[in-house]
Coordinates of C-alpha atoms and ligand atoms in Angstrom, one line a residue:
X12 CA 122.3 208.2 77.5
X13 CA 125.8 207.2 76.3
X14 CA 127.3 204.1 77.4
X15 CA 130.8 202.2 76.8
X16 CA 131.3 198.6 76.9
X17 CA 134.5 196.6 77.2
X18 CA 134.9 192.9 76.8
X19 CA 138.1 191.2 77.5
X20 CA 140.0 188.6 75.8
X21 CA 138.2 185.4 77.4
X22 CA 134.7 187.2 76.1
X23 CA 136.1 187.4 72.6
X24 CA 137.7 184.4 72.9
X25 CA 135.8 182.5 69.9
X26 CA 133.2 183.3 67.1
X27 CA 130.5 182.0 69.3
X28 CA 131.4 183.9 72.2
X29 CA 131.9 186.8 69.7
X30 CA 128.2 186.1 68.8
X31 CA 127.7 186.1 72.7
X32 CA 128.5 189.6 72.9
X33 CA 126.7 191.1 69.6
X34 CA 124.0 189.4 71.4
X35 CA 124.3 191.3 74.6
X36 CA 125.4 194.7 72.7
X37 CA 121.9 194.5 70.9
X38 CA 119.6 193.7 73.6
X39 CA 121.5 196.8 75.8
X40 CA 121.2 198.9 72.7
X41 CA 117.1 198.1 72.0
X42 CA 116.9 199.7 75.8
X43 CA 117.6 202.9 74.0
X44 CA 121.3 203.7 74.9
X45 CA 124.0 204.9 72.4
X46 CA 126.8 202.4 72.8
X47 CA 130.6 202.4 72.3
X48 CA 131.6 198.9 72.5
X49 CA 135.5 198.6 72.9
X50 CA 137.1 194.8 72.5
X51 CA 140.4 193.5 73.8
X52 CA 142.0 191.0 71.5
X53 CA 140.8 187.1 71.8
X54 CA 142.4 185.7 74.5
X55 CA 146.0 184.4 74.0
X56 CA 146.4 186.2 71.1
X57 CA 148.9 188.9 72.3
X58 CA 150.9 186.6 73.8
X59 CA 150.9 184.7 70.9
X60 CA 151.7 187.9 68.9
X61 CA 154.8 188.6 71.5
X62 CA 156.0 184.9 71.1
X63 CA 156.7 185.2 67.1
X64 CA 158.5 188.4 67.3
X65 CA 160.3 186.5 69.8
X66 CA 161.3 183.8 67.4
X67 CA 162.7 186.5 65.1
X68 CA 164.3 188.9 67.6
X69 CA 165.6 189.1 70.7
X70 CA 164.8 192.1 72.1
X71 CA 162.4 193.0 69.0
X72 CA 162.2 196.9 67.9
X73 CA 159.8 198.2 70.0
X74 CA 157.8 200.4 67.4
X75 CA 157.8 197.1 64.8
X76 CA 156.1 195.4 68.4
X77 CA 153.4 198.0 68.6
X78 CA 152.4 197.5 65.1
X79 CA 152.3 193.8 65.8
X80 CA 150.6 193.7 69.0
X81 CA 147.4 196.2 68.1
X82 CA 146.7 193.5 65.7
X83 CA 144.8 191.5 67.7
X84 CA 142.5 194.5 68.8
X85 CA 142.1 194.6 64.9
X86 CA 140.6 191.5 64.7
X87 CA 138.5 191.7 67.4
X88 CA 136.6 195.0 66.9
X89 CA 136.5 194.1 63.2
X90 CA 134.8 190.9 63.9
X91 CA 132.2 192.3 66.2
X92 CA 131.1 194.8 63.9
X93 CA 130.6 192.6 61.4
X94 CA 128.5 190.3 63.5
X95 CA 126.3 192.8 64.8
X96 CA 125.8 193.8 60.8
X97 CA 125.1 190.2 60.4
X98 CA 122.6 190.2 63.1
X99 CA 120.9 193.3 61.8
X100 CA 122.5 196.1 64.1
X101 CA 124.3 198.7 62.6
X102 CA 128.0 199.1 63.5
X103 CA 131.3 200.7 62.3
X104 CA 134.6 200.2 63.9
X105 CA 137.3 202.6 64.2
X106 CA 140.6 202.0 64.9
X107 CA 143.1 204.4 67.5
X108 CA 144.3 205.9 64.6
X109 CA 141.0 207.0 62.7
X110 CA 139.6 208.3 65.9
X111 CA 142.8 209.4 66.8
X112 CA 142.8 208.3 70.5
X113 CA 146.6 210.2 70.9
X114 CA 149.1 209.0 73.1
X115 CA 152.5 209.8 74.0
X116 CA 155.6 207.7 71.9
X117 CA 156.3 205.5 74.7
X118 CA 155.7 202.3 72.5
X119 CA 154.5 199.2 75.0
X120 CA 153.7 201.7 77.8
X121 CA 152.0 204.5 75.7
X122 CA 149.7 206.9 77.8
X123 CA 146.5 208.7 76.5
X124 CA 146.7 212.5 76.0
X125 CA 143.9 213.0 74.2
X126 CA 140.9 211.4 72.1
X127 CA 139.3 213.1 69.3
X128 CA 135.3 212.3 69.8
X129 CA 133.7 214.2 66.5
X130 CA 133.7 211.1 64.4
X131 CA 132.5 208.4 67.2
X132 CA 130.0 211.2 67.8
X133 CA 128.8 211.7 64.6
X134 CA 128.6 207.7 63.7
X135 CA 126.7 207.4 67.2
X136 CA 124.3 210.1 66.1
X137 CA 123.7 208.0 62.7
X138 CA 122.5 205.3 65.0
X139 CA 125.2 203.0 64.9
X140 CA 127.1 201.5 67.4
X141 CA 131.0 202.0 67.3
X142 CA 133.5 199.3 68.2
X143 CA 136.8 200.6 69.6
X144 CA 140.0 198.4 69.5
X145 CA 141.4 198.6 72.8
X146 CA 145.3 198.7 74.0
X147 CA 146.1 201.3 70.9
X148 CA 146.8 204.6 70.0
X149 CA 148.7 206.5 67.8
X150 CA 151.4 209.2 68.6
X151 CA 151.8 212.6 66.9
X152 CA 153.9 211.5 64.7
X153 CA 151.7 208.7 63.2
X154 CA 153.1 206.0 64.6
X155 CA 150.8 202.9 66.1
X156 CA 151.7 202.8 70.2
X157 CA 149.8 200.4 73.2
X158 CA 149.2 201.3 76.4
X159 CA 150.8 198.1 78.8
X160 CA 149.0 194.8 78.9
X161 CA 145.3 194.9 80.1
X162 CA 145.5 198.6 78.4
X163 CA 142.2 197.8 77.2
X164 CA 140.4 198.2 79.7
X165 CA 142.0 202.2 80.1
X166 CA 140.9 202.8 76.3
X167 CA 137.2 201.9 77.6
X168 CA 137.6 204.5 80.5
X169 CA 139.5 207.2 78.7
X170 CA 136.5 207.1 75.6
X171 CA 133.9 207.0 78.5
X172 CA 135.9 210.3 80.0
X173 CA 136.3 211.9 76.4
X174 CA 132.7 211.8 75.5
X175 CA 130.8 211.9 79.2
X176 CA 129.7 208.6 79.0
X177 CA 126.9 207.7 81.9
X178 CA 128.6 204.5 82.7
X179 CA 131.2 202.4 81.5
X180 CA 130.7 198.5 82.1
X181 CA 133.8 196.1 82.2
X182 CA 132.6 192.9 81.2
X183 CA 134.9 190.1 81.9
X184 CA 135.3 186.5 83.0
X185 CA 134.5 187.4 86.8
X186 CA 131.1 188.7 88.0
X187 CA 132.7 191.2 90.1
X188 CA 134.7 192.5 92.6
X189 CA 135.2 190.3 95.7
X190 CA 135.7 190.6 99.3
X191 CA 138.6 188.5 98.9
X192 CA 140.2 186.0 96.5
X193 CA 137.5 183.1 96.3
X194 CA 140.4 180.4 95.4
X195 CA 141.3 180.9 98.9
X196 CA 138.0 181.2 100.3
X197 CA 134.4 180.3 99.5
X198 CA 133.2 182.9 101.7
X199 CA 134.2 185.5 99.7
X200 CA 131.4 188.0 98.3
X201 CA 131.1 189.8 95.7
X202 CA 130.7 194.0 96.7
X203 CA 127.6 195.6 95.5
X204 CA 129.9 198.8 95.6
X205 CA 133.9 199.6 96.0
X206 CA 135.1 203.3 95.8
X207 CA 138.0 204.0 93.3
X208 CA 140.2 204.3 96.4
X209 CA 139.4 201.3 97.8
X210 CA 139.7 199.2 94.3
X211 CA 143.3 201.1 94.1
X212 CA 144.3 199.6 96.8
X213 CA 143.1 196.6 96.1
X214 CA 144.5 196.4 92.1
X215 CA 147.7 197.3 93.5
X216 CA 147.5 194.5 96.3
X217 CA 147.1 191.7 93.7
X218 CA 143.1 191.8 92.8
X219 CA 143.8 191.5 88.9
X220 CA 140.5 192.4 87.9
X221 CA 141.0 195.6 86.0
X222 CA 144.0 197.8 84.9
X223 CA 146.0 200.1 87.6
X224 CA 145.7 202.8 84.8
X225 CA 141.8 202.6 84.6
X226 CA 140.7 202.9 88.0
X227 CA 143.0 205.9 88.5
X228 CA 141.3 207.4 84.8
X229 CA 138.4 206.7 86.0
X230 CA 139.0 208.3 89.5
X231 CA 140.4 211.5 87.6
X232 CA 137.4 211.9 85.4
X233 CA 134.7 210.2 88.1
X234 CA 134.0 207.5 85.2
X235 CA 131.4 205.3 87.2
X236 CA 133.0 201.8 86.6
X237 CA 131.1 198.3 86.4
X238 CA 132.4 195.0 86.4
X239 CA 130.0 192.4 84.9
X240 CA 130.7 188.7 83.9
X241 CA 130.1 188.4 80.1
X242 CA 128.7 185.0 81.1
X243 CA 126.3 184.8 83.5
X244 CA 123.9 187.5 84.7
X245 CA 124.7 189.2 87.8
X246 CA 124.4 192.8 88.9
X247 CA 128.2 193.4 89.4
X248 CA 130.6 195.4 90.9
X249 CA 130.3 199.5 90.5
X250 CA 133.4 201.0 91.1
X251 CA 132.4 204.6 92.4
X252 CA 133.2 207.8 94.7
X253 CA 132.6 206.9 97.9
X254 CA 129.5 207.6 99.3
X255 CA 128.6 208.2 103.2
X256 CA 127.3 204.3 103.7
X257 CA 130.1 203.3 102.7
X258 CA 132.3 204.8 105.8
X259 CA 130.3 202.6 108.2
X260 CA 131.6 199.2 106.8
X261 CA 135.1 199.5 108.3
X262 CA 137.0 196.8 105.9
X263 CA 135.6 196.3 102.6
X264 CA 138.1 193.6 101.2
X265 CA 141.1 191.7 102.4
X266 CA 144.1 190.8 100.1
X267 CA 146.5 188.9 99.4
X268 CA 150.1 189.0 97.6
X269 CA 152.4 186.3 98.2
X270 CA 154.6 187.3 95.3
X271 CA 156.9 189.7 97.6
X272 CA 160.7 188.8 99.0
X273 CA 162.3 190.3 102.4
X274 CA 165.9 191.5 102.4
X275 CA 167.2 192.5 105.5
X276 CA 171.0 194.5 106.1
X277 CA 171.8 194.0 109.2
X278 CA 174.0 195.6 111.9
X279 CA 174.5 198.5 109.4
X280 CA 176.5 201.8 111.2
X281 CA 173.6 204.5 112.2
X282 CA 174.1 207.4 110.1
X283 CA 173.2 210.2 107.9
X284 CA 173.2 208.8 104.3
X285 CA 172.7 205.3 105.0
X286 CA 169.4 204.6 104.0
X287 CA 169.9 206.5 100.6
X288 CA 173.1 204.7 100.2
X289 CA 171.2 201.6 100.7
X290 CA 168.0 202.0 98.6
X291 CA 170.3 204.4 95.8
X292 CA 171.6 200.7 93.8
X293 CA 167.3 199.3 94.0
X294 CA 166.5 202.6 92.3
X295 CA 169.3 202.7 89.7
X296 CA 167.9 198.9 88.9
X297 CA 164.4 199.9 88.3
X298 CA 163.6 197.9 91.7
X299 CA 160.4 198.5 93.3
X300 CA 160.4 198.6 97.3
X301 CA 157.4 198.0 98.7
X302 CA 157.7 198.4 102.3
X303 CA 160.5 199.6 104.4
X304 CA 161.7 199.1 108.3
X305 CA 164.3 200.6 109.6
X306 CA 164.7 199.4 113.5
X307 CA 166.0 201.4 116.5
X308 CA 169.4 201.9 116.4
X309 CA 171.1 200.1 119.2
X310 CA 175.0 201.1 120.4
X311 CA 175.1 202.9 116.8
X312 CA 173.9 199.6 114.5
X313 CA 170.6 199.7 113.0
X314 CA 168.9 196.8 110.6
X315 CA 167.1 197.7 107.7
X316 CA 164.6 195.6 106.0
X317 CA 162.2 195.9 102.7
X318 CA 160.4 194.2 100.3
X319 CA 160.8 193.8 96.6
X320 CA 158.9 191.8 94.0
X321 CA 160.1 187.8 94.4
X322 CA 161.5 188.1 90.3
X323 CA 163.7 191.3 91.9
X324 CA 164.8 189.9 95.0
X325 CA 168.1 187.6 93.8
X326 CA 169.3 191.1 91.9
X327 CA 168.3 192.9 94.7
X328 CA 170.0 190.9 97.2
X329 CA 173.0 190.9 95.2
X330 CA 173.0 194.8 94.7
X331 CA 172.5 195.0 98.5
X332 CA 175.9 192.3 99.6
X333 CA 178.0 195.2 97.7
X334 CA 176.6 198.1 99.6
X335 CA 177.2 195.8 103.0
X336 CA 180.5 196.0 102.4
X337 CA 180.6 199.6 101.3
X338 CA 178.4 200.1 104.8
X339 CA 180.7 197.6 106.7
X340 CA 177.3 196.3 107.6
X341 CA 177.5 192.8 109.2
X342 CA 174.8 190.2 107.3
X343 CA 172.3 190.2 104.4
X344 CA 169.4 188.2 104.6
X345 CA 167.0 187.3 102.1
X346 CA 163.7 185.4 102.9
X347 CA 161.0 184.2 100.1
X348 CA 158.7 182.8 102.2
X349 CA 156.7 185.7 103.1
X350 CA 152.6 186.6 102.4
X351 CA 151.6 190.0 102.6
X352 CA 148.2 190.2 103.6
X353 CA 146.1 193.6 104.6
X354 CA 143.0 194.9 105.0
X355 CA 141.4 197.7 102.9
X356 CA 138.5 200.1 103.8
X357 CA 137.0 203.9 103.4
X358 CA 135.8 203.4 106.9
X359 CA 139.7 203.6 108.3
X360 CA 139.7 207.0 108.0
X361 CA 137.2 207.5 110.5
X362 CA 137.6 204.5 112.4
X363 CA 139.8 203.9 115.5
X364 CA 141.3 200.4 116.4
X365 CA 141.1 198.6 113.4
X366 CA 144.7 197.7 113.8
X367 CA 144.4 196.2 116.7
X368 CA 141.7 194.6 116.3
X369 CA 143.8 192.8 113.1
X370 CA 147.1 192.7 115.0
X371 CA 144.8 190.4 117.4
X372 CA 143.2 188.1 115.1
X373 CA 146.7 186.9 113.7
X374 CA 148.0 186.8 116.9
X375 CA 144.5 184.6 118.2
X376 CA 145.9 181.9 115.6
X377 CA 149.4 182.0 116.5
X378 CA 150.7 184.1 113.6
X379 CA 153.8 186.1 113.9
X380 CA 153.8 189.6 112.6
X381 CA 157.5 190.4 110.5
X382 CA 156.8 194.1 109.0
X383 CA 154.0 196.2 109.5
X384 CA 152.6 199.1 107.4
X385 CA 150.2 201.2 106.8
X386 CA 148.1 204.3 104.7
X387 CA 145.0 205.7 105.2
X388 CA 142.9 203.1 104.3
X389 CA 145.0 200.3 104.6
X390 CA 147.0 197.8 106.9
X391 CA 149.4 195.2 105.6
X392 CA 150.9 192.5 107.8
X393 CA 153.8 190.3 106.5
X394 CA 153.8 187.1 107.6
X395 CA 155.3 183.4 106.8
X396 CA 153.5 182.4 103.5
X397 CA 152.2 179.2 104.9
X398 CA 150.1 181.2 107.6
X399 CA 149.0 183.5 104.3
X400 CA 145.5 181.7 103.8
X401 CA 144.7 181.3 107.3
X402 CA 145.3 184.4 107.9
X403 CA 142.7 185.7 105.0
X404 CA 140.0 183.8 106.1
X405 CA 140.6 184.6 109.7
X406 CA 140.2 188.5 109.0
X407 CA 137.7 187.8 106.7
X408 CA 135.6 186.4 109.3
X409 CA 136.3 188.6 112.2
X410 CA 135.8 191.2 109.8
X411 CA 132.3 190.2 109.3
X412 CA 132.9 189.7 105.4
X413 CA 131.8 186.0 105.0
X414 CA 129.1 185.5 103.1
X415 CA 125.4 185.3 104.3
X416 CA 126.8 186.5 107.6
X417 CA 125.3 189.5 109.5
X418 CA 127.6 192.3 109.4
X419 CA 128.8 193.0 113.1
X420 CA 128.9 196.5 114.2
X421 CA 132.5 197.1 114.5
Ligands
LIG3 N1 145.4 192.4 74.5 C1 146.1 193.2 75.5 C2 146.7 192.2 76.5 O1 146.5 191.0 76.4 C3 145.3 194.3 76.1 C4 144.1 193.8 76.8 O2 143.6 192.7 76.7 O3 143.6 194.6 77.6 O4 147.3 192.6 77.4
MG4 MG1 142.0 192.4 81.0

């Protein structure tokens, strides 16, 4: 059985909570499991790294960056190897280059295309247990590339794919994944199980627990995911292909994402070319739209409103008072205090109602509805951001997600 560990930054955070996790390492690896163990750098540290390039550029030279930043994975995976030496295990580590974990060139965004397993095979096979850097790579030219911040947690799934690991467990400074953010309420409850489709939607929503990247790697390559806490026991979350139970709970989470702006054009003429004209500028900028409504066009006017990311939405609103008067559209409108909050589930698919079963809940506490979208397995509401909480733990309970709650049939 082959098995790849990740720790994050608040794991590594210190020599004793680098002791911590040579500790854990050696009792998994007396269970009789081969172990790849791969370390993100301590926490703060690549921020700190970013902030003295900063001092001594402005916009520093993105190769000299890369160089800099996979650094702190150096440290780290160094550190832990030498510990578990100290501590009588035997461990080599290997950085992206010497295993050659090769990316493309794109230096702070870098993508995996291929890892070269022979030598974390062969060390594996002399019984020892090999510590991978996360966040780095090298390109085919040599040069040192990262994959994005929190890449390391898509090095731990792409050396899981590469060498058919059984299981790849994300240990971090959260015990798992929950129903919903437990800041806003205590009800929340950690999931025994979440499909990659379901944890996709709910990364992309604002649930920060693991990398975009990795869940879709892990998707690809059906990379059984768990997320542990490094520091307390817990069985976790497994991040899996859905399986038929799962279909019969109808909403497994609900998030939450109040870090979204509305722009409306309004009374803009109702024609061929006007929504391209309108959303052309956004794509030019590198703005991300989230969601779009166009209304019915009354006496030839239509409105059209999206959403952007809050740090886009000044540029954005700018970009769109220019094409208002290209339009001869009458008013643009920007509004910040929205929430977006939805509801994610497998069980969608092959459930009926489910929106209006939401679309009553809000409207049982007096909340207004302002957009409204959906996908398969997913409904999204946008609503004034000082309803946003409410709202949450309102579908959480009608859901039947609270904790120590019998689930309802739905
Ligand atoms: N050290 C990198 C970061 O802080 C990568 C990681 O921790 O996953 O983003
Ligand atoms: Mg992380």
């Amino acid at each position: 059985m082959l098995v790849v560990h990740k720790y994050g930054g608040t794991s590594v955070g210190s020599p004793e909570r680098i002791r911590n996790v040579a500790e854990k390492v050696i009792g998994y690896k007396k269970k009789g499991a081969d172990l790849i163990v791969v370390v993100s750098a301590m926490s703060g540290e690549t921020d700190r790294l970013l902030k003295l390039a900063g001092a001594l550029s402005t916009l520093p030279d993105e190769r000299e960056l890369d160089v800099l930043l996979s650094t702190g994975e150096q440290v780290t995976s160094a550190l832990l190897a030498l510990t578990l030496k100290e501590m009588g295990t035997d461990a080599v580590s290997l950085l992206g280059s010497q295993i050659r974990i090769v990316t493309d060139s794109a230096y702070g965004k870098a993508r995996i295309e291929e890892i070269e397993g022979e030598k974390m095979t062969s060390y594996l096979r002399e019984g020892k247990v090999v510590v991978v850097p996360g966040f780095q790579g090298i390109d085919d030219a040599g040069n040192i590339t990262t994959l994005g911040r929190g890449g390391s947690d898509t090095t731990a799934v792409a050396v899981a794919a590469a060498l058919h690991a059984d299981l790849c467990e994300i240990y971090t400074d959260v015990d798992g994944v929950y129903t919903t953010d437990p800041h806003i309420t205590q009800k929340a409850r950690r999931l025994d199980r979440i499909s990659y489709d379901e944890m996709l939607e709910m990364a992309s929503l604002g649930a920060k627990v693991l990398q975009i990247r990795s869940v879709e790697l892990a998707r690809k390559f059906k990379v059984p995911l768990l997320v542990k806490s490094s520091f307390v026991e817990g069985k976790g979350t497994l991040v899996c292909e859905e399986v038929p139970t799962m279909e019969q709970v109808v909403v497994s989470g609900v998030t939450y994402n109040k870090n979204e702006a509305k722009i409306t054009v309004s009374e803009v003429p109702d024609k061929p070319g006007t929504a391209s004209t309108i959303f052309a500028p956004l794509a030019e900028a590198n703005i991300v739209v989230d969601m779009i409504v166009q209304n019915v066009s009354h006496k030839g006017y239509t409105d059209m409103t999206f959403t952007t990311a809050k740090v886009d939405a000044k540029k954005a609103y700018r970009l769109m008072e220019k094409v208002a008067v290209e339009l001869g559209a009458k008013l643009v409108a920007i509004d910040e205090d929205i929430a977006k909050v939805s509801i994610v589930g497998s069980g969608m698919r092959s459930h009926s109602g489910i929106a209006t079963k939401m679309f009553s809940i809000l409207s049982n506490e007096g909340i207004n509805l302002e957009m409204i979208s959906t996908s398969e397995i997913k409904i999204s509401c946008v609503i004034k951001e000082k309803y946003g909480e409410l709202a949450v733990r309102a579908l959480h309970t009608a859901f039947g997600l609270d904790r120590e709650e019998v689930v309802e049939e739905q």
